[in-house]
Coordinates of C-alpha atoms and ligand atoms in Angstrom, one line a residue:
M757 CA -15.0 170.8 22.1
A758 CA -13.7 167.6 23.7
V759 CA -10.4 168.2 25.7
T760 CA -8.6 165.3 26.8
R761 CA -7.2 165.5 30.3
T762 CA -4.2 163.6 29.2
S763 CA -3.2 166.5 27.0
A764 CA -2.6 168.6 30.1
A765 CA 0.5 168.9 32.3
P766 CA 0.1 167.3 35.6
P767 CA -1.4 169.6 38.2
L768 CA 0.9 171.7 40.2
P769 CA -1.3 173.6 42.8
A770 CA 0.2 176.1 45.2
H771 CA -0.1 175.2 48.9
P772 CA -3.7 175.9 50.0
D773 CA -4.1 179.5 51.4
P774 CA -7.5 179.8 53.0
E775 CA -6.8 183.4 54.4
L776 CA -6.0 184.7 50.8
D777 CA -9.0 182.8 49.4
A778 CA -11.2 184.6 51.8
T779 CA -9.7 188.0 50.7
L780 CA -10.2 187.1 47.0
G781 CA -13.6 185.7 47.7
G782 CA -15.3 188.9 48.4
G783 CA -15.2 190.3 44.9
L784 CA -12.1 192.3 45.4
P785 CA -10.1 191.1 42.4
Q786 CA -13.1 191.7 40.0
E787 CA -13.5 195.1 41.5
L788 CA -9.7 196.0 41.1
S789 CA -9.6 194.5 37.6
Y790 CA -12.5 196.8 36.6
A791 CA -11.1 199.8 38.3
L792 CA -7.5 199.5 37.1
G793 CA -8.4 198.3 33.7
G794 CA -5.6 195.7 33.4
P795 CA -3.6 193.2 35.3
F796 CA -2.3 194.0 38.9
H797 CA -0.4 192.5 41.6
L798 CA -1.8 192.1 45.2
L799 CA 0.6 192.5 48.1
L800 CA 0.1 191.1 51.5
P801 CA 2.6 192.9 53.9
D802 CA 1.4 190.9 57.0
R803 CA 3.0 187.9 55.4
F804 CA 6.3 189.7 54.9
D805 CA 6.3 190.8 58.6
A806 CA 5.7 187.3 59.6
N807 CA 8.4 185.8 57.4
L808 CA 10.8 188.4 58.7
A809 CA 9.8 187.6 62.3
A810 CA 10.3 183.8 61.7
F811 CA 13.9 184.5 60.5
S812 CA 14.7 186.7 63.6
E813 CA 13.1 184.0 65.9
V814 CA 15.4 181.3 64.5
L815 CA 18.4 183.5 65.2
S816 CA 17.3 184.2 68.7
E817 CA 16.4 180.5 69.4
A818 CA 19.9 179.6 68.3
G819 CA 21.4 182.3 70.5
V820 CA 23.1 183.9 67.5
E821 CA 23.3 187.7 67.1
G822 CA 22.7 188.8 63.7
R823 CA 20.4 190.8 61.3
V824 CA 18.1 190.1 58.3
Y825 CA 18.5 192.3 55.3
Y826 CA 15.7 192.0 52.7
A827 CA 17.2 191.6 49.3
K828 CA 15.3 194.5 47.5
K829 CA 15.8 193.1 44.0
A830 CA 13.3 190.5 44.6
N831 CA 10.4 192.9 44.6
K832 CA 10.4 196.7 44.1
A833 CA 7.2 197.6 46.1
A834 CA 7.5 200.5 48.6
V835 CA 5.5 198.6 51.3
W836 CA 8.5 196.4 52.0
M837 CA 10.7 199.3 52.6
D838 CA 8.1 200.7 55.0
R839 CA 7.9 197.4 56.8
C840 CA 11.8 197.1 57.1
A841 CA 12.2 200.6 58.4
L842 CA 9.5 200.1 61.1
S843 CA 10.7 196.8 62.2
G844 CA 14.4 197.6 62.2
A845 CA 15.2 195.1 59.6
G846 CA 18.0 195.8 57.0
V847 CA 17.8 196.1 53.3
D848 CA 20.3 194.7 50.8
V849 CA 20.5 197.0 47.8
A850 CA 22.7 196.9 44.6
A851 CA 22.0 200.2 42.8
A852 CA 21.6 203.8 43.6
G853 CA 17.8 203.8 43.0
E854 CA 17.3 201.0 45.5
L855 CA 19.4 202.9 48.0
Q856 CA 17.4 206.0 47.5
D857 CA 14.3 204.2 47.9
A858 CA 15.5 202.5 51.1
L859 CA 16.7 205.6 52.7
G860 CA 13.6 207.5 51.4
H861 CA 11.4 205.2 53.4
G862 CA 13.2 205.6 56.6
V863 CA 15.6 202.6 56.5
R864 CA 18.7 203.9 58.3
G865 CA 21.9 203.9 56.3
E866 CA 23.5 201.8 59.0
N867 CA 20.9 199.0 58.3
V868 CA 21.7 198.8 54.6
V869 CA 24.2 196.5 53.0
V870 CA 25.3 197.3 49.5
T871 CA 26.1 194.3 47.3
G872 CA 26.5 193.8 43.7
P873 CA 29.6 194.0 41.3
A874 CA 31.7 197.1 40.3
K875 CA 29.3 199.5 42.1
A876 CA 28.8 202.9 40.5
E877 CA 30.4 206.1 42.0
G878 CA 27.0 207.6 43.0
L879 CA 26.0 204.4 44.9
L880 CA 29.2 204.2 46.7
R881 CA 29.3 207.8 47.6
V882 CA 26.0 207.9 49.2
A883 CA 26.7 204.5 50.9
V884 CA 29.9 205.8 52.5
L885 CA 28.1 209.0 53.5
Q886 CA 25.1 207.1 55.0
G887 CA 27.4 204.6 56.9
C888 CA 26.1 201.7 54.9
L889 CA 27.9 198.3 55.1
I890 CA 29.5 197.8 51.6
A891 CA 30.2 194.2 50.3
V892 CA 33.5 194.9 48.3
D893 CA 33.5 192.7 45.2
A894 CA 36.9 193.6 43.7
L895 CA 40.2 195.1 44.5
D896 CA 39.6 198.2 42.3
E897 CA 36.4 198.8 44.2
L898 CA 38.2 198.7 47.6
E899 CA 40.5 201.5 46.3
H900 CA 37.5 203.5 45.1
V901 CA 35.9 203.0 48.6
I902 CA 39.0 204.0 50.4
A903 CA 39.4 207.1 48.3
L904 CA 35.8 208.1 48.8
A905 CA 36.2 207.6 52.6
R906 CA 39.1 209.9 52.4
T907 CA 37.3 212.6 50.5
T908 CA 34.2 212.5 52.6
A909 CA 36.2 212.0 55.8
R910 CA 33.7 209.3 56.8
P911 CA 35.2 205.8 57.5
A912 CA 33.9 203.2 55.1
R913 CA 32.3 200.1 56.5
V914 CA 33.2 197.1 54.4
L915 CA 32.8 193.4 54.1
L916 CA 35.0 191.4 51.7
R917 CA 33.0 189.3 49.4
R918 CA 34.6 185.9 48.8
L919 CA 34.4 184.1 45.6
P920 CA 32.9 180.8 46.8
P921 CA 35.4 177.8 46.3
A922 CA 32.4 175.6 45.8
Q923 CA 31.1 177.8 42.9
P924 CA 34.5 178.7 41.2
H925 CA 32.6 180.1 37.9
S926 CA 30.8 182.8 40.0
R927 CA 31.5 186.3 38.5
F928 CA 31.3 187.6 42.1
G929 CA 33.7 187.9 44.9
L930 CA 37.5 187.8 45.6
D931 CA 39.7 184.6 45.2
D932 CA 41.9 183.7 48.1
G933 CA 44.9 185.7 46.7
Q934 CA 42.8 188.8 46.2
L935 CA 41.4 188.5 49.8
E936 CA 44.9 188.4 51.0
S937 CA 45.7 191.7 49.2
A938 CA 42.4 193.3 50.4
L939 CA 43.2 192.5 53.9
A940 CA 46.7 194.0 53.7
R941 CA 45.1 197.1 52.1
C942 CA 42.4 197.3 54.8
A943 CA 45.0 197.2 57.6
E944 CA 47.2 199.7 55.8
A945 CA 44.1 202.2 55.2
G946 CA 43.8 202.8 58.8
E947 CA 40.9 204.8 59.8
A948 CA 39.4 205.1 56.4
V949 CA 38.1 201.6 56.5
V950 CA 36.3 199.5 59.2
M951 CA 36.8 196.0 57.9
E952 CA 33.7 194.3 59.6
G953 CA 34.1 190.9 58.1
F954 CA 33.3 188.8 55.1
S955 CA 30.4 187.8 52.8
F956 CA 29.3 185.3 50.1
H957 CA 26.1 184.8 48.1
L958 CA 25.6 181.2 46.7
S959 CA 23.3 180.1 43.8
G960 CA 21.1 177.3 44.6
Y961 CA 19.6 176.4 48.0
D962 CA 21.8 174.0 49.6
T963 CA 21.9 174.5 53.5
E964 CA 25.0 172.3 54.0
Q965 CA 27.1 174.2 51.5
R966 CA 26.0 177.5 53.1
A967 CA 27.0 176.3 56.5
Q968 CA 30.4 175.0 55.3
S969 CA 31.1 178.3 53.6
A970 CA 30.0 180.3 56.7
G971 CA 32.3 178.3 58.8
E972 CA 35.1 179.1 56.6
L973 CA 34.2 182.8 56.9
V974 CA 34.3 182.6 60.6
D975 CA 38.0 181.3 60.4
L976 CA 38.8 184.1 58.1
C977 CA 37.5 186.6 60.6
L978 CA 39.8 185.1 63.2
K979 CA 42.6 185.3 61.0
A980 CA 41.8 188.9 60.0
R981 CA 41.6 190.1 63.6
V982 CA 45.3 189.2 64.0
R983 CA 46.0 192.0 61.7
G984 CA 44.1 194.3 64.0
L985 CA 40.8 194.4 61.9
R986 CA 37.5 194.3 63.5
A987 CA 36.0 191.2 61.5
D988 CA 33.1 190.5 63.8
R989 CA 30.3 189.7 61.2
I990 CA 29.7 187.6 58.2
S991 CA 26.8 187.7 55.6
I992 CA 25.8 184.4 54.1
G993 CA 23.6 186.1 51.5
G994 CA 20.2 184.8 50.4
G995 CA 19.0 181.7 48.7
F996 CA 16.6 180.3 51.4
A997 CA 14.3 178.1 49.5
V998 CA 10.6 178.7 49.1
D999 CA 8.2 175.7 49.2
Y1000 CA 5.5 176.5 46.7
T1001 CA 3.8 173.0 46.4
D1002 CA 3.7 169.6 48.2
A1003 CA 6.1 166.8 47.7
G1004 CA 3.6 164.6 45.8
H1005 CA 2.6 167.0 43.2
W1006 CA 6.1 168.1 42.5
A1007 CA 7.4 164.5 42.2
R1008 CA 4.6 163.7 39.9
F1009 CA 5.1 166.8 37.8
L1010 CA 8.8 166.2 37.2
R1011 CA 8.1 162.5 36.5
E1012 CA 5.2 163.0 33.9
Q1013 CA 5.6 166.3 32.2
R1014 CA 6.7 166.1 28.6
P1015 CA 6.8 168.4 25.5
E1016 CA 3.3 167.2 24.3
Q1017 CA 1.7 168.8 27.4
Y1018 CA 3.2 172.2 26.3
H1019 CA 2.0 174.5 23.6
A1020 CA 4.1 174.2 20.4
G1021 CA 5.8 171.2 21.9
K1022 CA 8.0 173.5 23.8
S1023 CA 10.3 171.8 26.4
F1024 CA 12.2 173.2 29.3
A1025 CA 15.2 171.5 31.0
P1026 CA 13.9 170.1 34.4
A1027 CA 17.1 171.4 36.0
D1028 CA 16.1 175.0 34.9
F1029 CA 12.8 174.8 36.9
Y1030 CA 13.0 176.5 40.3
P1031 CA 12.7 173.7 42.9
Y1032 CA 9.1 174.4 43.6
H1033 CA 9.0 171.7 46.5
S1034 CA 11.5 172.1 49.3
P1035 CA 11.1 170.1 52.5
V1036 CA 13.4 172.6 54.2
A1037 CA 12.5 176.2 53.3
G1038 CA 12.4 179.8 54.5
A1039 CA 13.4 180.4 58.3
G1040 CA 13.5 176.6 58.4
A1041 CA 16.4 176.6 56.0
L1042 CA 18.3 179.2 58.2
R1043 CA 17.9 176.8 61.2
A1044 CA 19.3 174.0 59.1
V1045 CA 22.3 176.1 58.2
L1046 CA 22.8 177.0 61.7
E1047 CA 22.7 173.4 63.0
A1048 CA 25.1 172.0 60.3
H1049 CA 28.6 171.7 61.6
D1050 CA 27.5 173.5 64.7
L1051 CA 27.6 176.9 62.9
A1052 CA 25.6 178.4 65.7
G1053 CA 28.2 177.4 68.3
R1054 CA 31.1 178.4 66.2
L1055 CA 29.6 181.9 65.7
R1056 CA 28.9 182.4 69.3
T1057 CA 32.4 181.2 70.4
A1058 CA 34.1 183.4 67.8
G1059 CA 31.9 186.4 68.6
V1060 CA 30.8 186.7 65.0
R1061 CA 27.4 188.1 64.1
L1062 CA 25.4 186.4 61.3
L1063 CA 24.0 188.6 58.6
L1064 CA 21.6 187.2 55.9
E1065 CA 20.0 188.6 52.8
P1066 CA 16.9 186.7 51.9
G1067 CA 14.9 188.0 49.0
R1068 CA 12.3 185.3 47.9
A1069 CA 11.9 183.8 51.3
L1070 CA 10.6 187.0 52.8
L1071 CA 8.1 187.4 50.2
D1072 CA 6.7 183.8 50.4
R1073 CA 3.0 183.9 50.1
A1074 CA 3.1 187.7 50.3
G1075 CA 1.4 188.4 46.9
C1076 CA -0.2 187.2 43.8
T1077 CA -0.9 188.4 40.3
V1078 CA -4.3 188.8 38.6
F1079 CA -4.8 188.9 34.9
R1080 CA -8.3 189.2 33.1
V1081 CA -9.0 186.8 30.3
Q1082 CA -9.3 188.7 27.1
G1083 CA -10.0 185.9 24.6
V1084 CA -10.1 182.1 24.4
K1085 CA -9.2 180.3 21.2
D1086 CA -9.8 176.4 20.8
R1087 CA -7.1 174.4 18.9
P1088 CA -8.2 171.3 17.1
S1089 CA -5.6 169.4 18.8
G1090 CA -7.5 169.4 22.0
Y1091 CA -6.5 172.5 24.0
G1092 CA -7.1 176.2 24.2
I1093 CA -5.1 179.4 24.1
V1094 CA -6.1 181.7 26.6
T1095 CA -5.1 185.3 26.1
V1096 CA -4.8 187.6 29.1
D1097 CA -4.7 191.4 29.4
G1098 CA -0.8 191.6 30.2
S1099 CA 2.4 190.0 29.2
S1100 CA 4.8 187.3 30.4
L1101 CA 7.1 190.2 31.5
S1102 CA 4.9 190.3 34.6
L1103 CA 5.9 186.7 35.5
S1104 CA 9.6 186.8 35.1
E1105 CA 11.1 183.4 34.5
Q1106 CA 12.5 184.3 31.1
W1107 CA 16.1 184.8 32.5
F1108 CA 16.1 181.3 33.8
N1109 CA 14.9 179.6 30.5
S1110 CA 11.9 178.4 32.5
E1111 CA 8.3 179.2 33.3
Y1112 CA 6.5 179.8 36.6
L1113 CA 5.0 176.5 37.5
P1114 CA 2.5 176.9 40.4
D1115 CA -0.9 176.6 38.6
P1116 CA -3.0 179.7 37.9
V1117 CA -6.4 179.7 39.4
L1118 CA -9.6 180.6 37.4
L1119 CA -12.0 182.9 39.0
P1120 CA -15.0 182.7 36.6
A1121 CA -17.2 185.8 36.2
R1122 CA -20.2 183.6 36.1
P1123 CA -19.5 180.2 37.9
D1124 CA -21.0 177.4 36.0
G1125 CA -21.6 174.2 37.9
G1126 CA -21.8 171.6 35.2
A1127 CA -18.6 172.6 33.4
E1128 CA -16.1 170.3 31.7
P1129 CA -12.4 170.6 32.6
Y1130 CA -10.5 172.6 29.9
A1131 CA -6.8 172.3 29.1
A1132 CA -5.1 175.7 28.1
C1133 CA -2.0 177.4 27.8
V1134 CA -1.8 181.1 28.6
G1135 CA -0.5 183.9 26.3
G1136 CA 0.0 187.6 26.7
A1137 CA -1.8 190.3 24.7
T1138 CA 1.3 191.1 22.6
C1139 CA 2.5 190.3 19.0
L1140 CA 5.1 187.8 20.0
E1141 CA 5.0 184.0 19.7
S1142 CA 7.2 183.8 22.7
D1143 CA 5.1 185.9 24.9
M1144 CA 3.6 183.0 26.9
L1145 CA 2.8 183.3 30.6
T1146 CA 2.3 179.5 30.7
W1147 CA 3.5 177.4 27.8
R1148 CA 2.2 174.2 29.4
K1149 CA -1.4 173.0 29.0
V1150 CA -2.9 173.5 32.6
L1151 CA -6.2 171.9 33.3
L1152 CA -8.7 174.4 34.2
P1153 CA -12.1 173.5 35.9
A1154 CA -13.9 175.1 33.0
R1155 CA -13.5 176.7 29.6
P1156 CA -12.6 180.2 30.6
A1157 CA -14.7 183.2 29.3
P1158 CA -13.6 186.8 28.6
G1159 CA -13.9 188.6 31.9
D1160 CA -12.8 185.7 34.0
L1161 CA -9.8 186.3 36.0
L1162 CA -6.7 184.2 36.2
V1163 CA -4.7 184.4 39.5
Y1164 CA -1.1 183.4 39.6
P1165 CA -0.2 182.4 43.2
N1166 CA 2.6 183.5 45.3
T1167 CA 4.3 185.6 42.8
A1168 CA 5.9 188.4 45.1
G1169 CA 9.4 186.9 45.0
Y1170 CA 11.0 187.8 41.6
Q1171 CA 7.8 187.2 39.4
M1172 CA 6.2 190.5 39.6
D1173 CA 8.7 193.1 38.5
S1174 CA 12.2 191.9 37.8
N1175 CA 11.7 191.7 34.2
E1176 CA 8.7 194.0 33.7
S1177 CA 8.6 196.2 30.6
P1178 CA 5.8 198.3 29.2
F1179 CA 6.3 196.4 25.9
H1180 CA 3.5 197.3 23.3
E1181 CA 2.9 200.4 25.6
L1182 CA 0.9 198.1 27.9
P1183 CA 1.1 199.9 31.3
L1184 CA 3.2 198.1 34.0
P1185 CA 0.7 196.4 36.4
P1186 CA 0.1 198.4 39.5
K1187 CA 0.7 197.0 42.9
V1188 CA -2.3 196.9 45.3
V1189 CA -1.4 196.6 49.0
V1190 CA -3.9 194.7 51.1
D1191 CA -3.9 196.0 54.6
T1192 CA -5.4 194.2 57.5
D1193 CA -4.6 196.4 60.4
G1194 CA -7.6 197.5 62.3
G1195 CA -9.5 194.2 61.7
G1196 CA -11.0 194.6 58.3
T1197 CA -9.3 194.3 54.9
R1198 CA -8.6 197.4 52.9
W1199 CA -6.6 198.1 49.9
R1200 CA -4.5 201.0 48.5
L1201 CA -1.9 201.4 45.7
D1202 CA 1.6 200.8 46.6
R1203 CA 2.8 204.0 45.2
H1204 CA 0.3 206.6 44.5
P1205 CA 0.6 207.7 40.9
L1206 CA 0.4 211.4 41.9
A1207 CA 2.9 211.2 44.8
Ligands
PLP1392 C1 19.9 188.1 44.8 C2 20.8 188.2 46.1 C3 20.2 187.8 47.3 C4 18.8 187.3 47.5 O1 18.7 186.0 46.9 P1 17.3 185.2 47.3 O2 17.5 183.9 46.5 O3 16.2 186.0 46.8 O4 17.2 184.9 48.7 C5 20.9 188.0 48.4 N1 22.2 188.5 48.4 C6 22.8 188.9 47.2 C7 24.1 189.3 47.1 C8 22.0 188.7 46.0 O5 22.6 188.9 44.9

């Protein structure tokens, strides 16, 4: 069937990753797909370690004391907890299960920050008992924490989370009046509370806005100290951008993509797409935050430590997701519908009215030299029209065949499991860890099913 290149969306390849290509090139994905009998996620913990080290390096280069807390919601795998525990990195949790998992893997309570709104009793109790740092989100929550500190006879370590003036519609944090009351309450609570500082978490990826807000928190610390409170650290949350693709491809995609290039004429608001290209990203974004308004200097002068909670940025290039092609259907209008052996719930952009844009890569079971390019969208093996992994028509190098694999690159940050569901009783895709210590490459399951 003739497929016109023009019917496909402009290409958006992920940055080349020769090391990962070498890992995928030796038949490992085909072997795992056969063994596991369904889609799976590959995890590359060395990349996580390297990303973590890059953030710490930026802090020490700038002469700023601080700590990196991995925002656990970005990916549930156990291996990240092991890595944080071993390297002494912190973990940011927002639910009792996340806290249990972190502690269970050896992350020390003192290295955990607890965020999230209206935290449940069980979460707060364990957090106080384990000496975690609690980012207080509301005045009633502060009362709850003080009461728990008194019943457990353990001082509660708290940060006061500020409602960002730049994002007044956020549902998180305390406004200026509430902060004032919270500070008075902390001072009055005496030994029940150690008020260690302030926090915020901003939507978006603006480094300038983060530096500005961080500077304001430094001033708040200085004021809080006048009341006899410790106030010697601030947390600037997460939101360090990930750079998935190069500037040229991204600009062309935004310029040329249109509804005809999507299955069923679907359209997404460009503003809802993740910014897949960012000239300043990851640890580089932290460097930019520290340089703006001389934040680094202000932190040093004020003796304020900088805490940060990156999720996505620590997982950059630390994993990918592999589906098997189950069927291919040609549409007379010049494209195909590829159905894979899983669902779009393993590629979570639904909450953002969006789709994951880095192009999937076809690994043909039988490479065919003379093949014609083929435009296709990608659907899940479910009975819902809306279960599409990729609505847009991606130009694949050849018409896929059942048994071929389709690899979605760089999915560890939020794509793998935040929206996962065993819909249709499809099993959740297992996570396979690729270990490279000791020279060779070996794989294992992230969580053993019998453990
Ligand atoms: C989600 C979240 C993060 C992590 O955000 P990323 O964009 O993944 O870096 C950090 N802190 C808080 C409070 C969050 O809610």
